[in-house]
Short mmCIF file of N, CA, C and O in Angstrom, two decimals:
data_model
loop_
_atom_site.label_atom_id
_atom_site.label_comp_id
_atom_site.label_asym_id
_atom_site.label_seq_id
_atom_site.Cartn_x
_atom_site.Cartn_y
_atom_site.Cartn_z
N UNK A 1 -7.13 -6.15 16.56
CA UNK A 1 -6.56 -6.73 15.36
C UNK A 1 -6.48 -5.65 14.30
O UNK A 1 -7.44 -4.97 13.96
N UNK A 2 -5.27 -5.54 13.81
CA UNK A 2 -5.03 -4.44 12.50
C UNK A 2 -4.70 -5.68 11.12
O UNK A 2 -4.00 -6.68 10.97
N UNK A 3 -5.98 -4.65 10.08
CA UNK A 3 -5.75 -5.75 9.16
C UNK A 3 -5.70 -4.38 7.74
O UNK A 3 -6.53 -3.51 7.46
N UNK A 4 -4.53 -4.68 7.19
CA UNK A 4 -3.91 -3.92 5.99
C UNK A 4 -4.39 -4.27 4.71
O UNK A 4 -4.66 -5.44 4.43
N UNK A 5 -4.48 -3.60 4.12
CA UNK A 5 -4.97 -4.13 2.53
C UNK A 5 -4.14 -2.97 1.52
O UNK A 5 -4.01 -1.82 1.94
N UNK A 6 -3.77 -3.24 0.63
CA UNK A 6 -3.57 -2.19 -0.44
C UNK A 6 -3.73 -3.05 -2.17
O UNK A 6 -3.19 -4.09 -2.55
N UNK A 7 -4.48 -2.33 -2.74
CA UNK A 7 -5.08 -2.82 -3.61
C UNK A 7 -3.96 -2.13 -4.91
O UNK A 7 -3.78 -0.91 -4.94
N UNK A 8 -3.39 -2.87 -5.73
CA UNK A 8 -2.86 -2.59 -6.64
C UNK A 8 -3.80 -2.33 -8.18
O UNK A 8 -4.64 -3.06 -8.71
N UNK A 9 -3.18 -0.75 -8.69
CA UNK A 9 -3.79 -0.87 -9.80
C UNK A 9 -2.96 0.68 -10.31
O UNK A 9 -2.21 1.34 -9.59
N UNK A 10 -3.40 1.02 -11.86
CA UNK A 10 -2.48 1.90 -12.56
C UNK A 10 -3.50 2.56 -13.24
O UNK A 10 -4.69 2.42 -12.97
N UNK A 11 -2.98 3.40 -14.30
CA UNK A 11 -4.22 4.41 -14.91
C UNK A 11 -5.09 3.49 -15.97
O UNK A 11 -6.21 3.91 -16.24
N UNK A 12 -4.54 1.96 -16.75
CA UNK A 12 -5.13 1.75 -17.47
C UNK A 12 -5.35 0.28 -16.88
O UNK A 12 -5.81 -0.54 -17.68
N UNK A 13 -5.14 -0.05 -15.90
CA UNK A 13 -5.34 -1.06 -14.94
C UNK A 13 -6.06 -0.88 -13.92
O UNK A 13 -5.35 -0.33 -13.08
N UNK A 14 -7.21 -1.06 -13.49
CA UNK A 14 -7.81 -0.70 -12.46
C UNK A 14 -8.13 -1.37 -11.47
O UNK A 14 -8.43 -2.56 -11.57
N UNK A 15 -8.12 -0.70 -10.27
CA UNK A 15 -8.22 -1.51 -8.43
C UNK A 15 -9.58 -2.33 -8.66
O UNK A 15 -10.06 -3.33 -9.18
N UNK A 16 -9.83 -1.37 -8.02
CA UNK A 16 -11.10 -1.68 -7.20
C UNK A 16 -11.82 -0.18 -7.01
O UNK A 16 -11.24 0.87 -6.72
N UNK A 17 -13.32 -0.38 -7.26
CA UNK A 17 -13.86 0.87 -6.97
C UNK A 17 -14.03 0.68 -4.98
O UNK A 17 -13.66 -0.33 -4.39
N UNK A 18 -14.64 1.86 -4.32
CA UNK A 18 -14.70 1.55 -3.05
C UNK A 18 -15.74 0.83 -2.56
O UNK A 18 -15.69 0.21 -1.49
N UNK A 19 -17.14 0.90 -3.67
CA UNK A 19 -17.36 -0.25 -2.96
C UNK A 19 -17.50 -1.60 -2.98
O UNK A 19 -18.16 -2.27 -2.18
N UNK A 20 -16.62 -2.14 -4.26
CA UNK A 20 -15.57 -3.50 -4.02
C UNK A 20 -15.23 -3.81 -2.60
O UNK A 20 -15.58 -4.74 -1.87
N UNK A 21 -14.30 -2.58 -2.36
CA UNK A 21 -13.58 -2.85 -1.69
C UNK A 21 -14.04 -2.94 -0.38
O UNK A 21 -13.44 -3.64 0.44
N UNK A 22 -15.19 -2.19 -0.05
CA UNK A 22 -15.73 -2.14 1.25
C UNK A 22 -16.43 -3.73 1.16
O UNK A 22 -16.68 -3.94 2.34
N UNK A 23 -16.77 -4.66 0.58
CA UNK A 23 -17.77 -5.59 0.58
C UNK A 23 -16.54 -6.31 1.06
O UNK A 23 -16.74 -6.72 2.20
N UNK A 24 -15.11 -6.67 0.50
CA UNK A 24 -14.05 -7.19 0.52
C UNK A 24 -13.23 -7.35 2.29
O UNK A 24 -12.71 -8.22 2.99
N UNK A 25 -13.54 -5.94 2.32
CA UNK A 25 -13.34 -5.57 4.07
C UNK A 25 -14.23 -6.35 4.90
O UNK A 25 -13.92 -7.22 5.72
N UNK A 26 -15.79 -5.78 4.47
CA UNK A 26 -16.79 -6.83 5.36
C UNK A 26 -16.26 -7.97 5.45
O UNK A 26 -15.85 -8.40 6.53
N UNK A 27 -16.18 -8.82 4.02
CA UNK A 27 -16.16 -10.14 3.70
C UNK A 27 -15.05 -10.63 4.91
O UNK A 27 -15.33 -11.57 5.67
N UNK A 28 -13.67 -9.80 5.00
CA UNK A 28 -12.64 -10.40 5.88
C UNK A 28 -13.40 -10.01 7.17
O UNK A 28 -12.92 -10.48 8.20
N UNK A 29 -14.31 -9.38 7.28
CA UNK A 29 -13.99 -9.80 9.12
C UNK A 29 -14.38 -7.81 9.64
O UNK A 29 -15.06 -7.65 10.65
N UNK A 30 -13.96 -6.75 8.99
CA UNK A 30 -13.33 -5.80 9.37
C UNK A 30 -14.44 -4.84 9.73
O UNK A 30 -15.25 -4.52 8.86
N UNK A 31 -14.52 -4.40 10.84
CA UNK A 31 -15.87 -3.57 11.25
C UNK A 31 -15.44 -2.21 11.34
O UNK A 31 -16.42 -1.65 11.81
N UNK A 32 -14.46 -1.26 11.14
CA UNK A 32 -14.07 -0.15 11.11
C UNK A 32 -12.81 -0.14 10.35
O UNK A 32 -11.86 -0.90 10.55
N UNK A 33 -12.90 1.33 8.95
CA UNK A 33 -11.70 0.86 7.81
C UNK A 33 -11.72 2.27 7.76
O UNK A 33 -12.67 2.95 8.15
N UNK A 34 -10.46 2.80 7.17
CA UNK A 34 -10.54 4.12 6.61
C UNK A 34 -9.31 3.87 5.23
O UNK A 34 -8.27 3.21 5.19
N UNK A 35 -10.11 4.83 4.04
CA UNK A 35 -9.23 4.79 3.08
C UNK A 35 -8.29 5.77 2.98
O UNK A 35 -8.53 6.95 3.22
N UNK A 36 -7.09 5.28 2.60
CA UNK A 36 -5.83 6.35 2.58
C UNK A 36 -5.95 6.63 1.52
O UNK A 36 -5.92 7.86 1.52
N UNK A 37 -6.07 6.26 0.46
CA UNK A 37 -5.63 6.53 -0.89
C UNK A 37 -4.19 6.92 -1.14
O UNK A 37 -3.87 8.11 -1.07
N UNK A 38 -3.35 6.04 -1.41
CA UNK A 38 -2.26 6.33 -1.74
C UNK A 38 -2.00 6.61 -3.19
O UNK A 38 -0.99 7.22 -3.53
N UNK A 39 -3.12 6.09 -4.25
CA UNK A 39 -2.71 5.82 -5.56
C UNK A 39 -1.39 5.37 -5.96
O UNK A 39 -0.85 4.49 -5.28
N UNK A 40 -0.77 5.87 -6.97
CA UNK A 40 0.06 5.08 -7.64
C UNK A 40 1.48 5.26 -7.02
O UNK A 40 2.48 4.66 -7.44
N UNK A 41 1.48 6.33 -5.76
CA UNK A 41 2.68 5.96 -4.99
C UNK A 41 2.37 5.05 -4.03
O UNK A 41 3.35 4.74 -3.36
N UNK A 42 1.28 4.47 -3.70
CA UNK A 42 1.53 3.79 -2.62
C UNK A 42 2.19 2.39 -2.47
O UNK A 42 1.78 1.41 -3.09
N UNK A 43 3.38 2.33 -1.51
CA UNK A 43 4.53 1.53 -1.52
C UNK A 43 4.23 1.19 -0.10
O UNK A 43 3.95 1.97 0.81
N UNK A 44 4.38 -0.45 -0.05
CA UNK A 44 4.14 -1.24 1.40
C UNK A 44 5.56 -1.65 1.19
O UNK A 44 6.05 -1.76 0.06
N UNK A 45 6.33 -1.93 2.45
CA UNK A 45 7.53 -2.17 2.93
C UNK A 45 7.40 -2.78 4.33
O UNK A 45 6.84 -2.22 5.28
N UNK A 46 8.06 -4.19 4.34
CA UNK A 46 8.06 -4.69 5.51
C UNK A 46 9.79 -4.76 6.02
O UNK A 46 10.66 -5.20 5.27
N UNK A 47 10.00 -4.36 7.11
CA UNK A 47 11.10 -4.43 7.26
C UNK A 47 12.16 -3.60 6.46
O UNK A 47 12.14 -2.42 6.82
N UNK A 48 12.95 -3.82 5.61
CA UNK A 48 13.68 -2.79 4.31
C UNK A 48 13.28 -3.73 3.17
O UNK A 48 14.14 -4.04 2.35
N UNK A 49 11.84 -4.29 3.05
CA UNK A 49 12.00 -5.15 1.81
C UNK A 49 10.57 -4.72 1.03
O UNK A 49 9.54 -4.72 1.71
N UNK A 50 10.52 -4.40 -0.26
CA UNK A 50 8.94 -3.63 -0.88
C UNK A 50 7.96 -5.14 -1.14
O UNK A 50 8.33 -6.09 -1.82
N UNK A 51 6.83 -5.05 -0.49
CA UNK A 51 6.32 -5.78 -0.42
C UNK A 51 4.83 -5.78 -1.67
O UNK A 51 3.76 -6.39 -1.59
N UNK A 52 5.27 -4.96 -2.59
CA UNK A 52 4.18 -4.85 -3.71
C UNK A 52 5.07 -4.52 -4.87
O UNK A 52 6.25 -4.83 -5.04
N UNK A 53 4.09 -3.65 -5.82
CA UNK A 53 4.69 -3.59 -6.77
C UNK A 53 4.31 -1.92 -7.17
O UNK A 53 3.44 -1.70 -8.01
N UNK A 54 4.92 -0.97 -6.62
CA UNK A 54 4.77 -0.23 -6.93
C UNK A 54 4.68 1.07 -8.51
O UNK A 54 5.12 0.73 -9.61
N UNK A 55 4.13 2.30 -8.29
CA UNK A 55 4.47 2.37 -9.71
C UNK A 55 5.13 3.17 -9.98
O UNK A 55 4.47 4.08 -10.49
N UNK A 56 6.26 3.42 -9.93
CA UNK A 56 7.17 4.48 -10.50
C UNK A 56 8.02 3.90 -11.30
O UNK A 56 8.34 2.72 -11.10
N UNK A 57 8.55 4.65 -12.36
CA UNK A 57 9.40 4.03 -13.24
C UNK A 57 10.49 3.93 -12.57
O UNK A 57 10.72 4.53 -11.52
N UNK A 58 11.36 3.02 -13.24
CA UNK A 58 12.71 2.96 -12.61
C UNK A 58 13.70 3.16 -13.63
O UNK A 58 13.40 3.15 -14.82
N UNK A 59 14.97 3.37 -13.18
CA UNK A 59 15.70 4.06 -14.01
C UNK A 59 16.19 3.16 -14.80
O UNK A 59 16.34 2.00 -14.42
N UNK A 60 16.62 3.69 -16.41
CA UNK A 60 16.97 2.35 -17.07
C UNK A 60 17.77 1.25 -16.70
O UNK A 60 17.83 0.15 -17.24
N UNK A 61 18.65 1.86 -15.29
CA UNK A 61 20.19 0.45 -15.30
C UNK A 61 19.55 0.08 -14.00
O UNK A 61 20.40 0.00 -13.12
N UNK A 62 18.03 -0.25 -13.48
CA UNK A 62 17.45 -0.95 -12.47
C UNK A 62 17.29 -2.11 -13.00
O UNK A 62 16.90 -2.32 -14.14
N UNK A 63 17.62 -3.02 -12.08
CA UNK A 63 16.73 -4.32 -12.31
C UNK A 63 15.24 -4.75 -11.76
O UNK A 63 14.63 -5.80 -11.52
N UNK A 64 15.05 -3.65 -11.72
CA UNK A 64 13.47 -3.64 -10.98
C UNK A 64 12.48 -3.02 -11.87
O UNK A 64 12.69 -2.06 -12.60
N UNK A 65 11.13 -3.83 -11.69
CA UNK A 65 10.09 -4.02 -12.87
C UNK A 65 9.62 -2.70 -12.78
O UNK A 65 9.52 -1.94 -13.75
N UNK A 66 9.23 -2.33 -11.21
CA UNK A 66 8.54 -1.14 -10.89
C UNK A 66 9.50 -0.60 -9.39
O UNK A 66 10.26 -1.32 -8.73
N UNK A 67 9.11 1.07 -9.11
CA UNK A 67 10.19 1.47 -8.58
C UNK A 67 9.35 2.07 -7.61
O UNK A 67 8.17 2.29 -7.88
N UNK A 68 10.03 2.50 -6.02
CA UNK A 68 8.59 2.89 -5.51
C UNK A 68 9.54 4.86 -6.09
O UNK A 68 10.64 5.33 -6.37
N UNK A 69 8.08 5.27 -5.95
CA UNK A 69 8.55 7.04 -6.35
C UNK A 69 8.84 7.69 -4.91
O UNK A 69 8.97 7.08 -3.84
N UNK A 70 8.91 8.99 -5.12
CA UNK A 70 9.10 9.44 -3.67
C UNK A 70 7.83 10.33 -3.10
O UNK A 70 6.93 10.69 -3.85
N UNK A 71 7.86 10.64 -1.68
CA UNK A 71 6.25 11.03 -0.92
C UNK A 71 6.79 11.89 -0.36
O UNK A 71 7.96 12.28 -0.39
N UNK A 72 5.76 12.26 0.26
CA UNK A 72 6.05 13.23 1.16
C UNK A 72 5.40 13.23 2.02
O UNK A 72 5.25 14.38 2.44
N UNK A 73 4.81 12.41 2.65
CA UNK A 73 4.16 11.74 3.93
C UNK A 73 4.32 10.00 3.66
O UNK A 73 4.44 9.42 2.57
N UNK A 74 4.26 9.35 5.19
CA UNK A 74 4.19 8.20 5.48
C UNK A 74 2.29 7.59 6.32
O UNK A 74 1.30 8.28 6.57
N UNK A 75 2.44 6.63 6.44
CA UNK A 75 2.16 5.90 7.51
C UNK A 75 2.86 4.95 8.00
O UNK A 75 3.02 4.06 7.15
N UNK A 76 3.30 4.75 8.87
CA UNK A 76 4.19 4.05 9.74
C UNK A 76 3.33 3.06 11.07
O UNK A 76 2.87 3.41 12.15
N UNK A 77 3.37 1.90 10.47
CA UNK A 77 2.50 1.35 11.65
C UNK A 77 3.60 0.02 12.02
O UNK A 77 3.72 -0.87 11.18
N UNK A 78 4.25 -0.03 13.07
CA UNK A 78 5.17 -1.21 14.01
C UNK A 78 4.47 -1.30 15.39
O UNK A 78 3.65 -0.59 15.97
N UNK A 79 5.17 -2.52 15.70
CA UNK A 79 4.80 -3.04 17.05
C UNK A 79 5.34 -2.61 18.29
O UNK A 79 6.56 -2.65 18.46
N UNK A 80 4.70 -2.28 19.03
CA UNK A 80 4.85 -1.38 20.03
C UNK A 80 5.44 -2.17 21.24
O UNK A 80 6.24 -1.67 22.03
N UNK A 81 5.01 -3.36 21.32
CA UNK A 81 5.74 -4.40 21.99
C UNK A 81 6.99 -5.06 21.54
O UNK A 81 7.41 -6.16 21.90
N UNK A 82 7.53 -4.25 20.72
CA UNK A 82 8.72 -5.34 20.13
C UNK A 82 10.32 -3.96 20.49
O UNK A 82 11.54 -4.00 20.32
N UNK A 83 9.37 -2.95 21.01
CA UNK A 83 10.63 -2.14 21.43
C UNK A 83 11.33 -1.25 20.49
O UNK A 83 10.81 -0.78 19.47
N UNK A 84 12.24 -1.09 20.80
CA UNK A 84 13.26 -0.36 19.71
C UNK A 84 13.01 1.24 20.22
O UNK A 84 13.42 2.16 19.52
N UNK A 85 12.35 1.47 21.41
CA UNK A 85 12.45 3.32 21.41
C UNK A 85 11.83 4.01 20.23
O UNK A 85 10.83 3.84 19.53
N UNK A 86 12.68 4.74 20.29
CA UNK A 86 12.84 5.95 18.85
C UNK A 86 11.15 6.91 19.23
O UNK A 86 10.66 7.09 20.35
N UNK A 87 10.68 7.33 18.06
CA UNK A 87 9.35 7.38 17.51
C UNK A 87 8.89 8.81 18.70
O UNK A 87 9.52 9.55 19.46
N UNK A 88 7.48 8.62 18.30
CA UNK A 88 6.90 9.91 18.98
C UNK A 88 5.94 9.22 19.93
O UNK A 88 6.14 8.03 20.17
N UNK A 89 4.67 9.98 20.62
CA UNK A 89 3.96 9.83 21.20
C UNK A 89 4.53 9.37 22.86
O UNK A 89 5.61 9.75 23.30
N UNK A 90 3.64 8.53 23.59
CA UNK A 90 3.56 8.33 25.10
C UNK A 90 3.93 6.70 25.09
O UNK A 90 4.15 6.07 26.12
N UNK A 91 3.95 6.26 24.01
CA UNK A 91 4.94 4.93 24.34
C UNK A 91 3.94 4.18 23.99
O UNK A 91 4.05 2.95 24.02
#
């Protein structure tokens, strides 16, 4: 079972310290976690649709509250049973 979390927060808004967050993990269930730390780029996307609220500004003629910024690394986690090729590794 893979279980995702990303905790929203900004410089004068704050997450969660880690160990909130680790009690939070226990609490669900989760016996092995590692933190990415994305901070304030980190942008969840399911499918082509942003599934948080990221923090980058957006440009004035957006209609969007918050914008995701740009990275320069991913994590990429899909279902391996659902096909589609592409990708790296042994399948």
């Amino acid at each position: 079972r893979l279980v995702l979390f990303q905790v929203e927060g900004r410089s004068w808004v704050h997450g969660v310290d880690l160990y909130t967050f680790a009690d939070l993990l226990v609490d669900a269930g989760v016996v092995n976690a590692i933190n990415l730390d994305g901070g304030s780029s980190a942008t969840m996307v399911e499918g082509s649709t942003i599934i948080n609220y990221p923090a980058g500004d957006c440009e004035p003629e957006s209609e969007l509250f918050r914008c995701p910024r740009g990275v320069t690394s991913i994590t990429c986690i899909h279902d391996g049973a659902a096909g589609g090729g592409g990708g790296g590794g042994d399948g």
